[in-house]
Amino acid sequence: MTSINEPAENLFPEPVPKWRIERRVNPKRSWTFAMYALATLFGLFLSALLLLTSGADVFKAYSALLKGAFGSEKALYATMAKATPLILTGLATVVAFRAQVWSIGQEGQVYAGAMGAYLGCLVFIGLPAWLYVCLIILSGMIGGALLGTTAAILKDRFDVNEIISTVMMNYLIVFLLSYLIGGGPWTEVSTTVVYQQTGPIPAASELPYLLGSTKLHLGFILALTAALVCYVLLEKTPLGYEIRAMGFNPIALAYRGTNIGRTIIIVMAVSGAIAGLAGVSEIFGTAHRLRADTLYGLGYTGIIIGMIGGLRPLGTVVAGIVFGGLASGGLYMKLLAQVPDALVPAMQGILLLAFLCAGVAARYKLVRTEKDV
Amino acid sequence: MSTLLKAVNLTKRFPGVIANEDVNFELKPGEVHCLFGENGAGKSTLSSCLFGFYQPEGGHIEFNGKPVAFRSPRDAIHIGIGMVHQHFVLVSEFTVLENIVVGTHEAGWKLQMQEARARVEELCREYEIDLDIDANVRDLAVGQQQWVEMLKALYLDARVLILDEPTAVLTPEESRKLFRIIDHMCELGLSILLISHKMVEVMRSDRVTVLRKGKVVGTVKPSDVTPDELTRMMVGRDVDLRVARDRSDDRDRTEPPVLIVENLVYRDGRGKLALDDVSLAIRKGEILGLAGVSGNGQKELFESLSGVLIPDSGSIILGGEQIKGLPSRHYMDRGVGLVPDDRFREGLIPEFNIRENMILGWQRHDDYTKGPFLDHKQIGTIADGLIDEFQITTPSGLTPVNHLSGGNAQKVILAREFVHSRKLLLANQPTRGLDLGVIEYVYKQIIVKRDEGYAVLLASEELEDLLNLSDRIAVISSGRITGVVDPQSTTIEEIGLLMAGGQQGVAA
């Protein structure tokens, strides 16, 4: 047996860490707000560095961005139109993530919604205009909900991870649409060249424009309504109670009699329906024919919007409008300040990271380790 | 014989409790030394001090005759102390070898796997541990996973091994194998500190130190004492078991029991028989105590009786109706209330406020809804009433329950379950970790419910409390009911033996 010859104090060379991270017991609203404000400035600062490296004039670029996003009535309408599908996919994220169901399926559900609605517009043709539009919206929501529910059933019955299943179904649905509009039954027939698109939708099925604008359509009202419905659902109904409780502690919820599998299915149906609405709004409010490229990325961006919005409906509306502004102002910035295309999504990414950091900074603090705790 | 590890007048306090007071303890080279005591007697605190997890406030620790002050387990490991926790700390996707090497200091940037392999193989040979070191840990039986934990400590040159209730998760056969290894280790000069409250294990150690309420009652050789004497040392000689009972004895013996459980069998995910042919009956206005070392099937029994878990076979008859296999919702609707043992995990939504937690499980009930919406005003009124009634100390009903003390959080659960249940109250360790005032309050409330005619199943590790409160006591050990005794005529020794799996079962 070896013996220890050193004195006790020198036995242990390893230092004990001086700092640790602790949760704030009651984060103040003002502190949280300050963190997010700081994050915005920090995000803009980092974006400015990016603009500099690309050789653009930062001031010119930012003022073009602002002008293009919110500088005029017309710009504002364009921003709101761009924000519409983003708010909806953001809300779809809110509903799923609040329940800690990690659905990445908003992208596919947007496509499914657009396809459901297009099917509706073929089936219900000839009905009175208001009924026609309502049924189209409804079939779009059903399309998204069906796709979402599929993932939920796979999870409930076979314990298939929802992240995997939703991502895979995103691929499936895109290829299904490619088939339908690229040679399949929905392909535009009147032209000699085959584009990846359907023919124009009937005028009666278009979502009407608002305020005489040529960009802002009924979809924006639908998005605001959806936000209100989400808020009421989450905060004021027993189902919302279950969704929130499931997000925090599904074990206790199950112990006290709530069927978790069933709740997941409902969550995914609601989330899918809202994402589907984004597809309806984009196709029947903006593009006026079914094509894949206008739908691309709306679902994935929605995840960012929902996260930045703090998984709250109102926050999501705000975040959606900011991102809508980035999208429509980005175009301006590109034209006026010769900023490369790719910088706008890069800025979105930077802002997301900054906001996520702010979320952590608002909830935790660094504490000096006391001795002998 | 010299002393390897020694605690001298060790004192450790936690807010409001003295967990260890003037504890003196010696571990000699090559001995199996058992720490014996009830839950909360200070066994874990003492071993945590010896492993550097806690720093004592008074007294000191000596290793090989020299005083040492551990700042963290790292220091203790450095000096040659290893600990195997009840819950293993293994990466199930890694092989045995990888688990042993991972996190060791000398690992550096590049793992020296060849050297490590040679050393681990050598250790296995030396201690006669029969293990495939290239197998993935997830493919190993629980007993073998424990060997990996022991190898981890040996790999770091441990000369003292602290085993925290090592057989709690093992089958009898695995336990036998473990003790063969332990004996062999001692022959090779290793010292083992065994934390246990199982009589069989205590009796086969070299020496036993009995702890009670944070103090050492004595250190004895098992060969010099009987199990009865040891049990008495653990529980305390001068306990008054016959506290006046204020019970209503006008219960109708002819009425069929509220709950009849027959031949309940449940095998858990690891294939361990968690419930082994459990049969019970509880009458109206009766408290059935459930005694047993925790982890012997209590949790599975409570989960079965509340519909959270569906047993493999057997029957559960509530008020004459067979309800086994129904989801928990149906148990709640038929008047079953549950106070789970892990209150923050199973009984509460920690981030929700008190009001919201008061309606957990009843969020769709007519009392709390108005049309399709939650009636927040009504919920607030009812919940705030309960906060007053159950004396919950809180700034308001809107305080999240994770800001409450354990006692107040438990009162939230009690209030909710008492208000919403009608027939049967299941309380698993309702007083664990609470201070005396609250414990008394919880028991009073349970007695009130009994007098209202509820059937109550009450599990506790505090035998004295069970003896005071229960009309009958069932003892559970390894998923089996080893006996049902009458608290008026039984002794703590008898219950202790039944808890340790003794065969003196009294039919009831």
XYZ file of N, CA and C in Angstrom, chain A residues 85-86 88-94 96-97 102-116 140 143-148 151 162-178 268 271-280 282-283 290-305 348:
243
model
N -47.770 34.834 -44.513
C -47.503 33.391 -44.348
C -46.518 33.113 -43.228
N -45.611 34.079 -42.972
C -44.619 33.866 -41.919
C -45.272 33.871 -40.540
N -48.279 32.965 -39.961
C -49.032 31.718 -39.843
C -48.122 30.530 -39.530
N -47.019 30.400 -40.263
C -46.130 29.273 -39.955
C -45.482 29.466 -38.586
N -45.266 30.726 -38.207
C -44.760 31.001 -36.852
C -45.741 30.531 -35.800
N -47.034 30.811 -36.014
C -48.060 30.381 -35.056
C -48.132 28.853 -34.986
N -47.984 28.216 -36.158
C -47.991 26.755 -36.176
C -46.853 26.223 -35.295
N -45.710 26.894 -35.357
C -44.573 26.521 -34.517
C -44.896 26.732 -33.048
N -45.533 27.875 -32.749
C -45.864 28.188 -31.355
C -46.699 27.074 -30.743
N -47.097 23.930 -31.602
C -46.389 22.655 -31.441
C -45.310 22.741 -30.368
N -44.498 23.806 -30.437
C -43.356 23.889 -29.521
C -43.794 24.157 -28.083
N -41.751 18.631 -31.168
C -40.753 19.315 -31.991
C -41.015 19.077 -33.465
N -42.099 19.644 -33.940
C -42.464 19.482 -35.337
C -41.658 20.421 -36.224
N -41.045 19.851 -37.253
C -40.350 20.654 -38.246
C -41.181 20.587 -39.535
N -42.445 20.154 -39.382
C -43.268 19.842 -40.544
C -44.037 21.024 -41.123
N -43.816 22.238 -40.591
C -44.566 23.391 -41.088
C -44.356 23.558 -42.590
N -43.130 23.310 -43.039
C -42.805 23.460 -44.453
C -43.730 22.571 -45.305
N -43.758 21.292 -44.970
C -44.595 20.367 -45.732
C -46.070 20.691 -45.597
N -46.462 21.153 -44.407
C -47.871 21.461 -44.189
C -48.314 22.671 -45.004
N -47.397 23.580 -45.261
C -47.719 24.707 -46.145
C -48.078 24.163 -47.537
N -47.247 23.262 -48.030
C -47.514 22.639 -49.337
C -48.832 21.874 -49.309
N -49.019 21.084 -48.230
C -50.235 20.281 -48.123
C -51.458 21.185 -48.089
N -51.331 22.323 -47.382
C -52.437 23.274 -47.316
C -52.743 23.841 -48.695
N -51.689 24.228 -49.407
C -51.881 24.795 -50.742
C -52.527 23.767 -51.667
N -52.092 22.511 -51.563
C -52.637 21.475 -52.422
C -54.084 21.158 -52.067
N -54.362 21.097 -50.742
C -55.737 20.860 -50.304
C -56.654 21.952 -50.843
N -57.826 23.797 -47.381
C -56.407 24.027 -47.159
C -56.001 23.665 -45.737
N -55.932 19.988 -45.347
C -54.723 19.422 -45.947
C -53.538 19.477 -44.996
N -53.282 20.653 -44.407
C -52.173 20.807 -43.473
C -52.365 19.938 -42.241
N -53.613 19.919 -41.735
C -53.900 19.160 -40.518
C -53.661 17.669 -40.743
N -54.051 17.163 -41.926
C -53.863 15.737 -42.208
C -52.390 15.358 -42.151
N -51.559 16.203 -42.749
C -50.128 15.898 -42.768
C -49.555 15.935 -41.347
N -49.978 16.954 -40.584
C -49.507 17.055 -39.197
C -49.965 15.861 -38.375
N -47.919 12.599 -38.682
C -46.708 12.531 -37.846
C -47.077 12.218 -36.402
N -40.864 12.756 -33.879
C -41.597 13.675 -34.741
C -40.666 14.547 -35.591
N -39.462 14.764 -35.109
C -38.528 15.577 -35.902
C -38.235 14.850 -37.213
N -37.901 13.568 -37.101
C -37.577 12.768 -38.283
C -38.785 12.680 -39.213
N -39.937 12.277 -38.650
C -41.085 12.020 -39.515
C -41.544 13.293 -40.219
N -41.533 14.430 -39.511
C -42.003 15.650 -40.166
C -41.027 16.092 -41.258
N -39.738 15.978 -41.006
C -38.762 16.373 -42.025
C -38.907 15.484 -43.268
N -39.055 14.172 -43.031
C -39.205 13.257 -44.162
C -40.458 13.572 -44.965
N -41.538 13.867 -44.254
C -42.780 14.166 -44.964
C -42.686 15.482 -45.725
N -41.835 16.404 -45.240
C -41.593 17.619 -46.011
C -41.093 17.265 -47.412
N -40.173 16.294 -47.467
C -39.649 15.878 -48.771
C -40.745 15.224 -49.606
N -41.455 14.294 -48.976
C -42.492 13.547 -49.702
C -43.477 14.486 -50.368
N -43.924 15.473 -49.623
C -45.010 16.310 -50.113
C -44.510 17.206 -51.251
N -43.258 17.643 -51.163
C -42.699 18.468 -52.240
C -42.633 17.656 -53.540
N -42.214 16.397 -53.416
C -42.124 15.571 -54.619
C -43.504 15.229 -55.172
N -44.471 15.065 -54.267
C -45.837 14.821 -54.725
C -46.335 16.015 -55.538
N -46.078 17.210 -55.009
C -46.496 18.414 -55.728
C -45.764 18.514 -57.070
N -44.461 18.205 -57.070
C -43.686 18.236 -58.319
C -44.330 17.353 -59.380
N -50.841 18.562 -33.224
C -50.316 18.503 -34.586
C -51.393 18.840 -35.617
N -51.658 22.693 -35.353
C -50.448 23.288 -35.920
C -50.443 23.134 -37.444
N -50.796 21.937 -37.917
C -50.837 21.682 -39.356
C -51.874 22.545 -40.062
N -53.036 22.711 -39.436
C -54.093 23.520 -40.054
C -53.626 24.966 -40.223
N -52.944 25.476 -39.194
C -52.486 26.872 -39.271
C -51.419 27.021 -40.351
N -50.493 26.041 -40.399
C -49.459 26.091 -41.438
C -50.102 25.961 -42.820
N -51.124 25.115 -42.911
C -51.843 24.950 -44.183
C -52.440 26.262 -44.654
N -52.919 27.030 -43.684
C -53.500 28.336 -43.994
C -52.477 29.246 -44.682
N -51.214 29.093 -44.274
C -50.166 29.892 -44.913
C -50.072 29.545 -46.399
N -50.202 28.256 -46.711
C -50.178 27.831 -48.112
C -51.354 28.400 -48.880
N -52.544 28.360 -48.278
C -53.735 28.921 -48.920
C -53.515 30.390 -49.236
N -50.807 32.153 -49.502
C -49.772 32.460 -50.470
C -50.251 32.191 -51.904
N -50.944 31.049 -52.088
C -51.388 30.675 -53.429
C -52.598 31.495 -53.880
N -50.974 27.515 -58.466
C -50.232 26.663 -57.555
C -48.864 26.372 -58.144
N -47.813 26.818 -57.456
C -46.461 26.522 -57.879
C -45.579 26.379 -56.645
N -44.514 25.614 -56.783
C -43.740 25.239 -55.595
C -42.829 26.357 -55.116
N -42.257 27.126 -56.064
C -41.199 28.064 -55.645
C -41.689 29.166 -54.716
N -42.953 29.587 -54.846
C -43.438 30.653 -53.956
C -43.632 30.147 -52.526
N -43.750 28.815 -52.381
C -44.010 28.271 -51.053
C -42.720 27.912 -50.322
N -41.625 27.885 -51.090
C -40.403 27.343 -50.546
C -39.870 28.137 -49.347
N -39.560 27.444 -48.259
C -38.899 28.067 -47.114
C -39.816 28.751 -46.112
N -41.108 28.905 -46.462
C -42.022 29.597 -45.541
C -42.105 28.863 -44.213
N -42.163 27.528 -44.289
C -42.294 26.734 -43.062
C -41.056 26.821 -42.200
N -39.893 26.710 -42.814
C -38.658 26.753 -42.026
C -38.473 28.128 -41.388
N -38.760 29.185 -42.169
C -38.649 30.529 -41.593
C -39.626 30.689 -40.427
N -40.781 30.034 -40.547
C -41.785 30.113 -39.476
C -41.247 29.623 -38.149
N -40.375 28.620 -38.193
C -39.795 28.115 -36.943
C -38.981 29.229 -36.274
N -38.202 29.936 -37.112
C -37.416 31.060 -36.585
C -38.331 32.123 -35.998
N -39.401 32.462 -36.768
C -40.325 33.509 -36.322
C -40.951 33.134 -34.980
N -31.192 37.409 -41.253
C -32.238 36.735 -40.468
C -31.605 35.758 -39.487
